[in-house]
Each structure stands twice: as C-alpha cells, then as structure tokens.
C-alpha cells in the first residue's frame, strides 16, 4: 500500500511542468532581463534569492541538451552558460503563485534564510565554494513546493496533521505519506541531473550522517536549517525548530561555541535581506 | 521586388529534357549569383557530376533514361558528394504515388507548375541550409573552418576594423587522456558556451564565434571591446572548469596523467589561452591566412603562461 503511494506520488512529482514562483521576485527578474545594461552578476544575485527560479536555471543547464549534466551548481555559472536569451525564455515562461502566495511566503523566506545560513556555516567550517552550499540550502525544501503544486490533497492532509497533532512538518509527511520531502528532493534532484553535492544537501539535510558522497553539504544544510528556525525567519510549514544533530556539528568540526559566531554573522546578513518584500 | 541574392558564384546542374523548365530556372538568378548547366539526359551528366560537382543539383523526374531518385541516391551514397543539395522536380501526379522519402535522398522538391518566386526562394533556402549544416561543428554546432575563413575574408574585404581572437585550452589532452573523451567533450561544450555567451553579451555589435575543431575556437569582435571580452572569457572559464574534475583532483588542483612521451606527469587544471590579432587603420590584414599566421606566433607566447591569459598583438597597436 505504502509502496503504491510512493510510486504514484513519484510519477506525479516528476511530471511537474511548471514551477510557479512569487510575483515580486519574478517582476524584479523580468525587469532586469529586459534591461540591456543589466549584467549577469546582478541577475544571478536576484535569481539566487528564489528557490524556484534557481531550480529552473540549474535544471536547464544540467540537462543533457547542453552536454554536461550534473556539473553546474551555482546560479552564476548557470547564467554564464545558458546565456541571456535562454534565461529570458525561462523568466517569460514562469508563472506566478497567486493562489498560494499567502501560504508560501513563509517557505520562500525560510529557504532564502537557509541559503544565507548555509553560506555562513560553510565559511566557518572552512569549506571551499560556499556559493554551492548556499544553493543546497536554498533548494532544501523544494520538495514541499512541488508537493503543494502537484499533490494538493496530500499537502493539505500534511498541513492538517501538523495543526491537529502538533507534529513537525517532516514528521507529518512521514505519518501521512510514509516518506518526507527529503525523498521528493532526491527524486527531483536526480531527475534534473543536479550535481551530487546539491542533491545530497537536498535529500539528506534531515539525516546528514546518512549522506554517502557529500556529507559536508548535508551537514551544512542541516545546521543552516536549524539556525534559520532559531531566528524564526520564515517558516518551513510548522513552527517547531528541528532538533540540531550533534553529529552534524562534529562532521563539520564545529563546536557549539563556534555557533555563536555563526549566529552573529548570520544576523548581520539577515538584516540585509529582511527588508526584501517577497510577496 | 526581387529578393536579395544570398548566393555568389554558384554553379548548378539541371537534369531535365524540359526546355521550359530550363528557361524558367536559368532566368531566376543573375549569372553572378548562379549559373546553370543543363543536361537533357541523366546518365551522361553523372560523370560530369562526379568529376566537377556543382553547388546545386536539380533533377527532373521526367528524365527519359534514369529515375530522378536514382540520380539523387547515387550522389548521396558517396560522402564526398553527400553535402550537395539535390532538388527534385515532380509532376502533380507523381506526388500522388506513395513514396518512402527516407529512400529518396533529396533535400527538397518542386511541383509543377512552378511558381518563379516560390521556386527561387525555396532553392535559395535549400542551398543556405545545406551550407549551414555542412559547416557546423558536430559537437558545439558552431560554424566550422569554411565559415570562419569566409567570415575573416569578408571582414578583410570590407575594410572595417576588427579583432580576431584565437582561443585554445592548455592541458586539454591530459584531461582527455585521464577522464576519457566524453568528459573531454563536456569541457568543449562548456568552453563553446562560455565564449558564445560572453561575446553575445556585448549587445548591438557585430561579432562571430566559430569552432575550428577540437579545443580551438575563434571569435571576431570590434577592436575596442576585445580586451574586455577576453578578460570575461578567462574569468568565467577559470571559475567553471574546476567543476569538471573529480573532487580530489579539484582539491589538489592537478591531475596525474601520462604525457606524449609515455612519462607519468602532474598536469595543472586546464586554462584558456587567447591570442588576439587586429586589423585596424594602422595595420590592415590583407587576407585570412595572414591573420592565422600572426595568431599562431602569439599563441606560443600565451602558452608560455600556464594560467589562463590573453595576448594582444602589439605590432599594430
């Protein structure tokens, strides 16, 4: 029974044709891609704040059409390789999320916060290419967005379980469906040929110790997810902080006392983006 | 109004006993664009075709001695002639017969009665399509050598100022040897896209990007923008290329592979070298070959630097 649900849900998830986003971000990017003076860096900066647009460009640049699947993990690189016309095409064909704006704003903020936190954590752990950790942080809850669009009834059932049984979203997903958004992320990341580190960050952020190839990325996203919950920036669908895995800190060779500095730096970065009006 | 003639100095063969058709076709293009040689019978024309292939072959199905489709497949079965565009002229009734277009190797067809304007447009399009398809690099789909030389010559002939940049990759061979050609192709695809998108990002200027083959690329830009273009290509390439290495090689910043002498050696991460030649008032290039030979000299200089870099020809600056 559970296996049947998983199979049918997986088919539904992977058949997603259109990932909608929030109107404000889309407007901003649309304006920039029409501006002949705008450069790739500026456009990358805005796209990097939106999980759906970031997922779209990464999915496209890693598709077999371009000839290097699974290689590109940052929005900046994706834009250089796709070129303006393709990016403009992606933006034009993205629709907005009018229906779900209210419900989804919090998730957008949470994802953006997690991207920033992942960058800070990766830097403090002395890891190279913090940009890529940001992307993994940004996309860590993408499965929830795709679930809301493709499986509205299941999504509603999970939300109801969160409200009524006082569960965390991840627990409610497993209670209702038998698996969580981490699974959904794994399907999407593999289907879209995203690079291995981003894939494992997306699919193992609840259990970084089970990541096989890129435990660092999974651990960074895990810690980042915790930090952004502590600051209550946005919401992952529930209002409970996920427990912090001590293992994750060990994997990154960070002590609890290091977290203070991480939190301080994150607070500064958060101030820069919290005036962003997403909806 | 007549179309702009997109073709120059083309030779065409018409195989047809129909004098009306011959008259119509030869009247469609001024002789400096396209000149027709007419053969009333098919068999005799074939030897001419093989000895001195034209740029276009028009075959009439009304040939008395051989089927039009047969002529087409004779031509298309030999790779030397394969790229020659073949247009079949058919009667309306001929279209009613079921046929397997996969077996009839023609590039286009015309149906009697022929409309002159449509015929000219169709034939022009067929020839241009064949030229584009012929000279595209199969991997990057960028224009290849023939188009590159043509474009350089056009620039030279027009007398306009331009800068011509030759790019190639350092340590590409060792990468290919270690990781295999399919990973090598990934890097070439990436390089092609970096160059194309960087050059195209300079909106509103005339530019051109070609793929000579292997890890050699060419681009043409206005002289005042070329240095900035080189800087951007180098910067994008350097930041992206490490992602095409395995994690441990990337962390070490080098790979271990066997060199041309069979000795095991350590090779750095790939880099891009760009040599830029100018044609400006101070010094005009006189033909495409001159540009290439100057660039080859410069490339040696660029290659002395193991890191990505560009070298501008100082002689005329």
Coordinates of C-alpha atoms in Angstrom, one line a residue:
Chain A
X1 CA 0.0 0.0 0.0
X2 CA 2.7 2.4 1.1
X3 CA 4.9 1.4 -1.8
X4 CA 2.0 2.0 -4.2
X5 CA 1.5 5.5 -2.9
X6 CA 5.2 6.2 -3.2
X7 CA 5.3 5.0 -6.9
X8 CA 2.2 7.1 -7.9
X9 CA 3.4 10.1 -6.0
X10 CA 6.9 9.9 -7.6
X11 CA 5.3 9.9 -11.0
X12 CA 3.1 12.9 -10.1
X13 CA 6.1 14.8 -8.7
X14 CA 8.4 14.2 -11.7
X15 CA 5.7 15.1 -14.2
X16 CA 5.7 18.7 -12.9
X17 CA 5.6 21.0 -15.9
X18 CA 5.6 24.4 -14.3
X19 CA 7.1 25.5 -11.0
X20 CA 5.4 28.8 -10.2
X21 CA 7.0 31.5 -8.1
X22 CA 6.1 34.6 -6.1
X23 CA 5.1 37.7 -8.1
X24 CA 7.6 40.2 -6.6
X25 CA 10.7 38.2 -7.4
X26 CA 9.5 37.4 -10.8
X27 CA 8.8 41.1 -11.5
X28 CA 12.2 42.1 -10.4
X29 CA 14.0 39.5 -12.5
X30 CA 11.7 40.2 -15.5
X31 CA 12.7 43.9 -15.3
X32 CA 16.4 43.1 -15.2
X33 CA 16.4 40.7 -18.1
X34 CA 14.7 43.4 -20.3
X35 CA 17.3 45.9 -19.3
X36 CA 20.1 46.0 -21.8
X37 CA 22.5 47.4 -19.2
X38 CA 21.9 44.7 -16.6
X39 CA 24.8 42.2 -16.3
X40 CA 24.8 38.5 -15.4
X41 CA 26.0 39.2 -11.8
X42 CA 23.0 41.4 -11.0
X43 CA 20.6 38.9 -12.5
X44 CA 22.3 36.0 -10.7
X45 CA 22.0 37.8 -7.4
X46 CA 18.2 38.2 -7.7
X47 CA 17.6 34.7 -9.0
X48 CA 19.8 33.3 -6.2
X49 CA 17.2 34.5 -3.8
X50 CA 14.4 32.5 -5.3
X51 CA 14.3 28.7 -4.9
X52 CA 12.0 28.1 -7.9
X53 CA 14.0 30.3 -10.4
X54 CA 17.3 28.9 -9.1
X55 CA 16.0 25.4 -9.5
X56 CA 14.8 26.2 -13.0
X57 CA 18.1 27.5 -14.3
X58 CA 20.1 24.7 -12.6
X59 CA 17.8 22.1 -14.1
X60 CA 18.2 23.5 -17.5
X61 CA 21.9 24.0 -17.5
X62 CA 22.4 20.4 -16.2
X63 CA 20.1 18.9 -18.8
X64 CA 21.7 16.6 -21.4
X65 CA 20.8 19.2 -24.1
X66 CA 23.8 21.3 -23.0
X67 CA 26.2 18.3 -22.8
X68 CA 27.4 18.5 -19.2
X69 CA 24.8 17.1 -16.9
X70 CA 25.4 17.2 -13.2
X71 CA 28.3 19.7 -13.4
X72 CA 26.9 23.1 -12.6
X73 CA 25.9 24.0 -9.1
X74 CA 25.7 27.8 -8.9
X75 CA 23.3 30.2 -10.5
X76 CA 26.1 32.5 -11.6
X77 CA 27.7 29.7 -13.6
X78 CA 24.4 28.6 -15.0
X79 CA 23.7 32.1 -16.3
X80 CA 27.1 32.4 -18.0
X81 CA 26.5 29.0 -19.7
X82 CA 22.8 29.5 -20.6
X83 CA 23.1 33.0 -22.0
X84 CA 20.7 35.9 -21.8
X85 CA 18.2 34.6 -24.4
X86 CA 17.6 31.3 -22.6
X87 CA 17.4 33.0 -19.2
X88 CA 14.9 35.4 -20.7
X89 CA 12.9 32.5 -22.0
X90 CA 12.8 30.8 -18.6
X91 CA 11.6 34.0 -16.9
X92 CA 8.9 34.6 -19.6
X93 CA 7.6 31.1 -19.2
X94 CA 7.4 31.2 -15.4
X95 CA 4.0 31.8 -13.9
X96 CA 3.2 33.4 -10.6
X97 CA 1.9 31.8 -7.5
X98 CA -1.2 34.0 -7.0
X99 CA -3.2 31.2 -5.4
X100 CA -0.7 30.2 -2.8
X101 CA 1.2 33.4 -2.2
X102 CA -0.1 33.7 1.4
X103 CA 0.7 30.2 2.3
X104 CA 4.0 30.1 0.6
X105 CA 5.7 33.4 1.5
X106 CA 6.9 31.9 4.7
X107 CA 8.6 29.0 2.9
X108 CA 10.3 31.4 0.5
X109 CA 11.7 33.4 3.4
X110 CA 12.8 30.2 5.2
X111 CA 14.6 29.0 2.1
X112 CA 16.3 32.2 1.5
X113 CA 17.4 32.3 5.1
X114 CA 18.7 28.8 4.9
X115 CA 20.7 29.7 1.8
X116 CA 22.4 32.6 3.7
X117 CA 22.9 30.5 6.8
X118 CA 24.4 27.6 4.7
X119 CA 26.9 30.1 3.2
X120 CA 28.0 31.3 6.7
X121 CA 28.2 27.8 8.2
X122 CA 30.3 26.6 5.2
X123 CA 32.7 29.5 5.6
X124 CA 33.1 28.9 9.3
X125 CA 33.7 25.2 8.7
X126 CA 36.5 26.2 6.3
X127 CA 34.8 24.6 3.3
X128 CA 35.6 25.8 -0.3
X129 CA 33.0 27.2 -2.6
X130 CA 30.4 28.5 -0.1
X131 CA 28.2 29.5 -3.0
X132 CA 27.4 25.9 -3.7
X133 CA 26.3 25.3 -0.1
X134 CA 24.0 28.3 -0.5
X135 CA 22.3 26.7 -3.4
X136 CA 21.8 23.4 -1.5
X137 CA 20.4 25.5 1.4
X138 CA 18.1 27.4 -0.9
X139 CA 16.7 24.2 -2.5
X140 CA 16.4 22.1 0.6
X141 CA 12.6 22.4 0.9
X142 CA 11.9 22.5 -2.8
X143 CA 10.0 19.2 -2.4
X144 CA 7.5 21.0 -0.3
X145 CA 6.7 23.5 -3.1
X146 CA 6.5 20.7 -5.7
X147 CA 4.3 18.7 -3.3
X148 CA 1.9 21.7 -2.8
X149 CA 1.6 22.1 -6.6
X150 CA 1.4 18.5 -7.7
X151 CA -0.2 16.9 -4.8
X152 CA -2.5 19.5 -3.3
X153 CA -4.7 16.9 -1.4
X154 CA -1.7 15.2 0.3
X155 CA -0.2 18.6 1.0
X156 CA -3.4 19.6 2.7
X157 CA -3.5 16.4 4.7
X158 CA 0.0 17.0 5.9
X159 CA -0.8 20.6 6.9
X160 CA -3.9 19.3 8.8
X161 CA -1.8 16.7 10.7
X162 CA 0.7 19.5 11.6
X163 CA -2.2 21.6 13.1
X164 CA -4.1 18.9 14.8
X165 CA -1.4 16.6 16.1
X166 CA 1.2 19.2 16.8
X167 CA 3.7 17.5 14.6
X168 CA 6.7 18.9 12.8
X169 CA 6.1 19.1 9.0
X170 CA 8.7 16.4 8.3
X171 CA 7.0 14.1 10.9
X172 CA 3.6 14.8 9.5
X173 CA 4.7 14.0 6.0
X174 CA 6.0 10.6 7.1
X175 CA 2.8 9.9 9.1
X176 CA 0.6 10.8 6.2
X177 CA 2.6 9.6 3.2
X178 CA 5.2 7.3 4.6
X179 CA 8.1 9.5 3.4
X180 CA 9.2 13.1 3.6
X181 CA 10.1 16.0 1.3
X182 CA 13.7 14.7 1.6
X183 CA 12.7 11.8 -0.6
X184 CA 10.9 14.1 -3.0
X185 CA 14.0 16.2 -3.2
X186 CA 16.1 13.2 -4.0
X187 CA 13.8 12.2 -6.9
X188 CA 13.8 15.8 -8.3
X189 CA 17.5 16.3 -8.0
X190 CA 18.3 13.0 -9.8
X191 CA 15.6 13.6 -12.4
X192 CA 17.0 17.0 -13.1
X193 CA 20.7 15.9 -13.1
X194 CA 21.6 18.4 -10.4
X195 CA 25.3 18.0 -9.2
X196 CA 25.8 15.3 -6.5
X197 CA 26.6 17.7 -3.7
X198 CA 23.4 19.7 -4.2
X199 CA 21.5 16.5 -4.5
X200 CA 22.8 15.2 -1.2
X201 CA 22.3 18.5 0.6
X202 CA 18.6 18.5 -0.6
X203 CA 18.0 14.8 0.2
X204 CA 20.0 14.3 3.5
X205 CA 19.5 17.5 5.4
X206 CA 17.4 15.7 8.0
X207 CA 19.9 12.9 8.4
X208 CA 23.3 14.2 7.3
X209 CA 25.1 11.2 8.7
X210 CA 23.5 9.0 6.0
X211 CA 24.9 11.1 3.1
X212 CA 27.2 8.9 1.2
X213 CA 29.3 11.2 -1.1
X214 CA 28.9 14.7 0.2
X215 CA 28.2 14.5 4.0
X216 CA 29.6 18.0 4.4
X217 CA 26.9 19.5 2.2
X218 CA 24.2 17.6 4.1
X219 CA 25.6 18.7 7.4
X220 CA 25.9 22.3 6.4
X221 CA 22.3 22.4 5.2
X222 CA 21.1 20.7 8.4
X223 CA 22.8 23.2 10.7
X224 CA 21.6 26.1 8.5
X225 CA 18.0 24.8 8.6
X226 CA 18.3 24.8 12.4
X227 CA 19.8 28.3 12.6
X228 CA 17.1 29.9 10.4
X229 CA 14.5 28.3 12.6
X230 CA 16.1 29.7 15.7
X231 CA 15.7 33.2 14.1
X232 CA 12.1 32.4 13.1
X233 CA 12.8 33.9 9.7
X234 CA 10.0 32.5 7.5
X235 CA 8.5 29.1 8.1
X236 CA 9.0 25.5 6.9
X237 CA 5.3 24.8 7.3
X238 CA 5.3 24.3 11.0
X239 CA 6.5 26.4 13.9
X240 CA 8.9 24.0 15.6
X241 CA 12.6 24.0 15.3
X242 CA 14.1 20.8 14.1
X243 CA 16.4 19.3 16.7
X244 CA 20.1 20.0 16.0
X245 CA 22.1 16.9 15.3
X246 CA 25.4 16.9 17.3
X247 CA 26.8 14.6 14.6
X248 CA 26.3 17.3 12.0
X249 CA 28.4 19.7 14.1
X250 CA 31.1 17.0 14.6
X251 CA 31.1 16.3 10.8
X252 CA 31.9 20.0 10.2
X253 CA 34.4 20.1 13.1
X254 CA 32.4 22.9 14.7
X255 CA 31.9 23.2 18.4
X256 CA 28.7 24.5 20.0
X257 CA 30.7 27.6 21.0
X258 CA 31.5 28.2 17.3
X259 CA 27.8 28.5 16.6
X260 CA 27.7 31.8 18.4
X261 CA 30.0 33.5 15.8
X262 CA 28.0 31.8 13.1
X263 CA 24.7 33.1 14.5
X264 CA 26.2 36.6 14.8
X265 CA 27.3 36.7 11.3
X266 CA 24.0 35.3 10.1
X267 CA 22.1 38.0 11.9
X268 CA 24.1 40.7 10.0
X269 CA 23.3 39.0 6.7
X270 CA 19.7 38.6 7.6
X271 CA 19.3 42.3 8.2
X272 CA 20.4 42.9 4.6
X273 CA 17.6 40.7 3.2
X274 CA 14.8 41.1 5.7
X275 CA 13.7 44.3 4.1
X276 CA 13.1 42.3 1.0
X277 CA 9.4 42.2 0.4
X278 CA 8.8 38.8 -1.2
X279 CA 5.1 38.7 -1.8
Chain B
X1 CA 10.6 43.3 -55.7
X2 CA 13.3 40.8 -56.1
X3 CA 14.9 39.0 -53.1
X4 CA 18.4 39.9 -52.1
X5 CA 20.6 37.3 -53.8
X6 CA 22.2 35.5 -50.9
X7 CA 24.5 33.4 -53.1
X8 CA 27.5 34.3 -55.1
X9 CA 29.2 32.4 -57.9
X10 CA 27.2 29.2 -57.6
X11 CA 27.3 26.5 -60.2
X12 CA 24.1 24.5 -60.7
X13 CA 23.3 21.4 -62.8
X14 CA 19.8 20.9 -64.2
X15 CA 19.0 17.4 -65.4
X16 CA 15.8 17.8 -67.5
X17 CA 14.5 17.4 -71.1
X18 CA 12.0 20.2 -70.4
X19 CA 13.2 23.3 -72.1
X20 CA 10.5 25.4 -70.5
X21 CA 11.8 24.4 -67.1
X22 CA 15.4 25.2 -68.1
X23 CA 14.4 28.6 -69.3
X24 CA 12.5 29.4 -66.1
X25 CA 15.3 28.3 -63.8
X26 CA 18.1 30.0 -65.6
X27 CA 16.1 33.2 -65.6
X28 CA 15.6 33.2 -61.9
X29 CA 19.2 34.2 -60.9
X30 CA 21.5 36.8 -62.4
X31 CA 24.6 34.9 -63.7
X32 CA 26.9 36.3 -61.0
X33 CA 24.7 34.6 -58.4
X34 CA 24.1 31.3 -60.0
X35 CA 24.9 29.7 -63.4
X36 CA 23.0 26.7 -64.7
X37 CA 24.4 23.9 -66.9
X38 CA 21.6 21.9 -68.4
X39 CA 21.7 18.2 -69.3
X40 CA 18.8 16.8 -71.2
X41 CA 19.6 13.2 -70.3
X42 CA 20.6 11.8 -66.9
X43 CA 23.2 9.2 -67.5
X44 CA 25.8 11.3 -69.3
X45 CA 25.5 14.0 -66.7
X46 CA 26.6 11.7 -63.9
X47 CA 30.2 11.6 -64.9
X48 CA 30.3 15.4 -65.0
X49 CA 28.7 15.5 -61.7
X50 CA 31.4 13.3 -60.1
X51 CA 34.3 15.0 -61.8
X52 CA 33.3 18.5 -61.2
X53 CA 30.5 18.6 -58.7
X54 CA 28.2 21.7 -58.8
X55 CA 26.9 23.6 -55.8
X56 CA 23.3 22.6 -56.6
X57 CA 21.7 19.7 -58.5
X58 CA 18.1 20.0 -59.8
X59 CA 16.8 16.7 -61.1
X60 CA 13.6 16.3 -63.1
X61 CA 11.5 13.2 -62.7
X62 CA 10.7 13.3 -66.4
X63 CA 14.3 12.2 -67.3
X64 CA 14.0 9.7 -70.1
X65 CA 16.9 7.4 -69.2
X66 CA 17.1 7.2 -65.4
X67 CA 14.9 7.9 -62.4
X68 CA 15.4 11.2 -60.6
X69 CA 15.5 9.4 -57.2
X70 CA 18.2 7.1 -58.6
X71 CA 20.4 10.0 -59.5
X72 CA 19.9 11.5 -56.1
X73 CA 20.9 8.4 -54.3
X74 CA 23.9 7.9 -56.5
X75 CA 25.1 11.3 -55.4
X76 CA 24.1 10.9 -51.8
X77 CA 25.7 7.5 -51.3
X78 CA 29.2 8.8 -51.6
X79 CA 30.3 11.0 -48.7
X80 CA 32.4 13.3 -51.0
X81 CA 29.2 14.4 -52.7
X82 CA 26.8 13.9 -49.8
X83 CA 26.6 17.5 -48.9
X84 CA 25.5 18.6 -52.4
X85 CA 21.9 19.9 -52.2
X86 CA 19.6 18.0 -54.5
X87 CA 16.1 19.3 -55.5
X88 CA 13.7 17.0 -57.3
X89 CA 11.2 18.4 -59.8
X90 CA 7.9 16.4 -59.8
X91 CA 4.6 16.4 -61.6
X92 CA 1.5 16.7 -59.5
X93 CA 0.6 13.1 -60.3
X94 CA 4.0 12.0 -59.1
X95 CA 3.1 13.3 -55.7
X96 CA 0.0 11.1 -55.6
X97 CA 2.2 8.0 -55.6
X98 CA 3.1 6.8 -52.2
X99 CA 6.9 7.1 -51.7
X100 CA 9.4 6.5 -49.0
X101 CA 11.2 9.8 -48.5
X102 CA 13.8 8.0 -46.4
X103 CA 14.9 6.2 -49.6
X104 CA 14.7 9.2 -51.9
X105 CA 17.6 11.2 -50.7
X106 CA 16.7 14.7 -51.9
X107 CA 16.9 17.9 -49.9
X108 CA 13.7 19.5 -51.3
X109 CA 11.2 19.1 -54.1
X110 CA 9.3 21.4 -56.5
X111 CA 5.9 20.5 -58.0
X112 CA 4.8 21.6 -61.5
X113 CA 3.5 24.1 -62.4
X114 CA 6.4 26.1 -60.9
X115 CA 5.8 29.5 -59.4
X116 CA 9.0 31.5 -60.2
X117 CA 9.2 33.5 -56.9
X118 CA 8.5 30.5 -54.8
X119 CA 11.0 28.4 -56.7
X120 CA 13.7 30.9 -56.3
X121 CA 13.0 31.3 -52.5
X122 CA 12.9 27.5 -52.0
X123 CA 16.1 26.9 -53.8
X124 CA 18.0 29.7 -52.1
X125 CA 16.8 28.4 -48.7
X126 CA 17.8 24.8 -49.6
X127 CA 21.3 26.0 -50.5
X128 CA 21.8 28.1 -47.4
X129 CA 20.5 25.3 -45.2
X130 CA 23.0 22.9 -46.8
X131 CA 25.8 25.3 -46.2
X132 CA 25.0 25.8 -42.6
X133 CA 24.6 22.1 -41.9
X134 CA 27.8 21.3 -43.8
X135 CA 30.0 23.6 -41.8
X136 CA 28.6 23.3 -38.3
X137 CA 30.9 21.6 -35.8
X138 CA 29.0 18.4 -34.9
X139 CA 29.7 18.8 -31.1
X140 CA 29.2 22.5 -30.5
X141 CA 27.1 23.2 -33.6
X142 CA 29.2 26.4 -34.0
X143 CA 30.3 27.3 -37.6
X144 CA 33.5 25.5 -38.6
X145 CA 36.6 26.2 -40.7
X146 CA 35.0 27.1 -44.0
X147 CA 32.6 29.6 -42.4
X148 CA 35.4 31.0 -40.2
X149 CA 37.7 31.6 -43.2
X150 CA 34.8 33.1 -45.2
X151 CA 34.0 35.4 -42.3
X152 CA 37.5 36.6 -41.8
X153 CA 37.8 37.2 -45.5
X154 CA 34.6 39.2 -45.5
X155 CA 35.9 41.4 -42.7
X156 CA 39.2 41.9 -44.6
X157 CA 37.4 42.7 -47.8
X158 CA 35.0 45.2 -46.2
X159 CA 37.9 47.2 -44.8
X160 CA 36.3 47.5 -41.4
X161 CA 38.2 47.4 -38.1
X162 CA 38.1 44.1 -36.3
X163 CA 39.9 42.0 -33.8
X164 CA 40.3 38.3 -34.3
X165 CA 40.8 36.1 -31.3
X166 CA 42.1 32.5 -31.3
X167 CA 41.4 30.5 -28.1
X168 CA 42.6 27.1 -27.1
X169 CA 42.9 25.1 -23.9
X170 CA 46.1 24.2 -22.1
X171 CA 46.3 20.7 -20.7
X172 CA 43.2 19.6 -22.5
X173 CA 44.9 16.5 -23.9
X174 CA 46.0 15.3 -20.4
X175 CA 42.4 15.8 -19.2
X176 CA 41.0 13.8 -22.1
X177 CA 43.6 11.1 -21.5
X178 CA 42.8 10.7 -17.9
X179 CA 39.0 11.1 -17.9
X180 CA 38.1 9.9 -21.4
X181 CA 36.8 11.7 -24.4
X182 CA 33.2 12.0 -23.3
X183 CA 34.3 14.1 -20.3
X184 CA 36.6 16.0 -22.7
X185 CA 33.6 16.8 -24.9
X186 CA 31.8 18.2 -21.8
X187 CA 34.6 20.6 -21.4
X188 CA 34.5 21.6 -25.0
X189 CA 30.7 22.2 -24.8
X190 CA 31.2 24.3 -21.8
X191 CA 34.0 26.3 -23.4
X192 CA 31.9 26.9 -26.5
X193 CA 29.0 28.2 -24.4
X194 CA 31.3 30.5 -22.3
X195 CA 32.7 32.0 -25.4
X196 CA 29.4 32.4 -27.3
X197 CA 27.5 33.9 -24.3
X198 CA 30.4 36.2 -23.4
X199 CA 30.6 37.6 -26.9
X200 CA 26.9 37.8 -27.4
X201 CA 26.5 39.7 -24.1
X202 CA 28.1 42.7 -25.9
X203 CA 24.7 43.7 -27.3
X204 CA 24.4 45.5 -30.6
X205 CA 27.9 44.8 -32.0
X206 CA 28.8 42.7 -35.0
X207 CA 30.5 39.5 -33.7
X208 CA 31.2 36.0 -34.7
X209 CA 32.2 32.8 -32.9
X210 CA 33.5 29.7 -34.7
X211 CA 34.8 26.3 -33.6
X212 CA 37.9 25.4 -35.6
X213 CA 37.8 21.9 -34.1
X214 CA 39.0 20.1 -31.0
X215 CA 39.9 22.6 -28.4
X216 CA 40.4 25.5 -30.8
X217 CA 37.9 28.4 -31.1
X218 CA 37.8 31.7 -32.8
X219 CA 35.9 34.9 -32.2
X220 CA 35.6 38.2 -34.0
X221 CA 34.8 41.5 -32.2
X222 CA 35.2 45.2 -32.6
X223 CA 38.8 46.1 -31.5
X224 CA 37.8 48.4 -28.7
X225 CA 35.8 45.6 -26.9
X226 CA 38.0 42.6 -27.4
X227 CA 40.2 43.0 -24.3
X228 CA 37.2 43.2 -22.0
X229 CA 35.7 40.1 -23.8
X230 CA 39.0 38.2 -23.3
X231 CA 39.0 39.1 -19.6
X232 CA 35.5 37.9 -19.2
X233 CA 36.1 34.6 -21.1
X234 CA 39.2 33.9 -18.9
X235 CA 37.3 34.7 -15.7
X236 CA 34.3 32.6 -16.5
X237 CA 36.3 29.7 -17.8
X238 CA 38.6 29.7 -14.8
X239 CA 35.7 29.7 -12.3
X240 CA 33.8 27.0 -14.1
X241 CA 36.4 24.5 -15.3
X242 CA 37.3 23.0 -11.9
X243 CA 33.8 21.6 -11.6
X244 CA 34.6 19.2 -14.5
X245 CA 37.3 17.5 -12.4
X246 CA 36.8 14.8 -9.8
X247 CA 36.6 16.2 -6.3
X248 CA 40.1 15.0 -5.2
X249 CA 41.8 16.3 -8.4
X250 CA 40.0 19.6 -8.0
X251 CA 41.0 19.9 -4.4
X252 CA 44.7 19.1 -5.3
X253 CA 44.5 21.5 -8.3
X254 CA 46.1 19.0 -10.6
X255 CA 45.8 15.6 -12.2
X256 CA 48.2 12.8 -12.8
X257 CA 48.3 11.5 -16.3
X258 CA 50.7 10.2 -18.9
X259 CA 52.3 12.7 -21.3
X260 CA 53.1 12.3 -25.0
X261 CA 56.4 10.5 -24.2
X262 CA 54.7 8.0 -22.0
X263 CA 56.0 9.5 -18.8
X264 CA 53.7 9.9 -15.8
X265 CA 53.4 13.6 -15.0
X266 CA 51.3 16.0 -13.0
X267 CA 49.3 18.5 -15.0
X268 CA 47.6 21.6 -13.7
X269 CA 43.9 22.4 -14.1
X270 CA 43.0 23.4 -17.7
X271 CA 43.5 27.0 -18.7
X272 CA 42.4 29.0 -21.7
X273 CA 44.9 30.9 -23.9
X274 CA 43.7 33.6 -26.2
X275 CA 45.8 35.3 -29.0
X276 CA 44.3 38.5 -30.5
X277 CA 45.2 39.9 -33.9
X278 CA 43.9 43.3 -35.0
X279 CA 43.0 44.7 -38.4
X280 CA 42.8 48.5 -38.0
X281 CA 43.9 51.6 -39.8
X282 CA 47.4 51.3 -38.5
X283 CA 47.7 47.9 -39.9
X284 CA 45.3 46.1 -42.2
X285 CA 45.3 42.4 -42.6
X286 CA 45.4 41.5 -46.2
X287 CA 43.9 38.0 -46.1
X288 CA 42.6 35.4 -43.8
X289 CA 45.9 33.4 -43.9
X290 CA 47.9 36.3 -42.6
X291 CA 45.7 36.6 -39.5
X292 CA 46.1 33.0 -38.8
X293 CA 49.9 33.0 -39.0
X294 CA 50.3 36.0 -36.8
X295 CA 47.9 34.4 -34.3
X296 CA 49.9 31.2 -34.2
X297 CA 53.0 33.2 -33.2
X298 CA 51.1 35.0 -30.5
X299 CA 49.6 31.8 -29.2
X300 CA 53.1 30.4 -28.4
X301 CA 53.6 33.4 -26.2
X302 CA 50.2 32.9 -24.5
X303 CA 51.0 29.3 -23.9
X304 CA 54.2 30.1 -22.0
X305 CA 51.9 31.1 -19.2
X306 CA 50.4 28.0 -17.6
X307 CA 47.5 30.1 -16.3
X308 CA 44.6 31.4 -18.4
X309 CA 45.7 34.5 -20.2
X310 CA 45.3 36.6 -23.4
X311 CA 48.0 38.2 -25.6
X312 CA 47.2 41.1 -27.8
X313 CA 49.2 41.7 -31.0
X314 CA 51.1 44.8 -30.1
X315 CA 52.6 45.4 -33.5
X316 CA 49.8 47.5 -34.8
X317 CA 48.5 49.0 -31.6

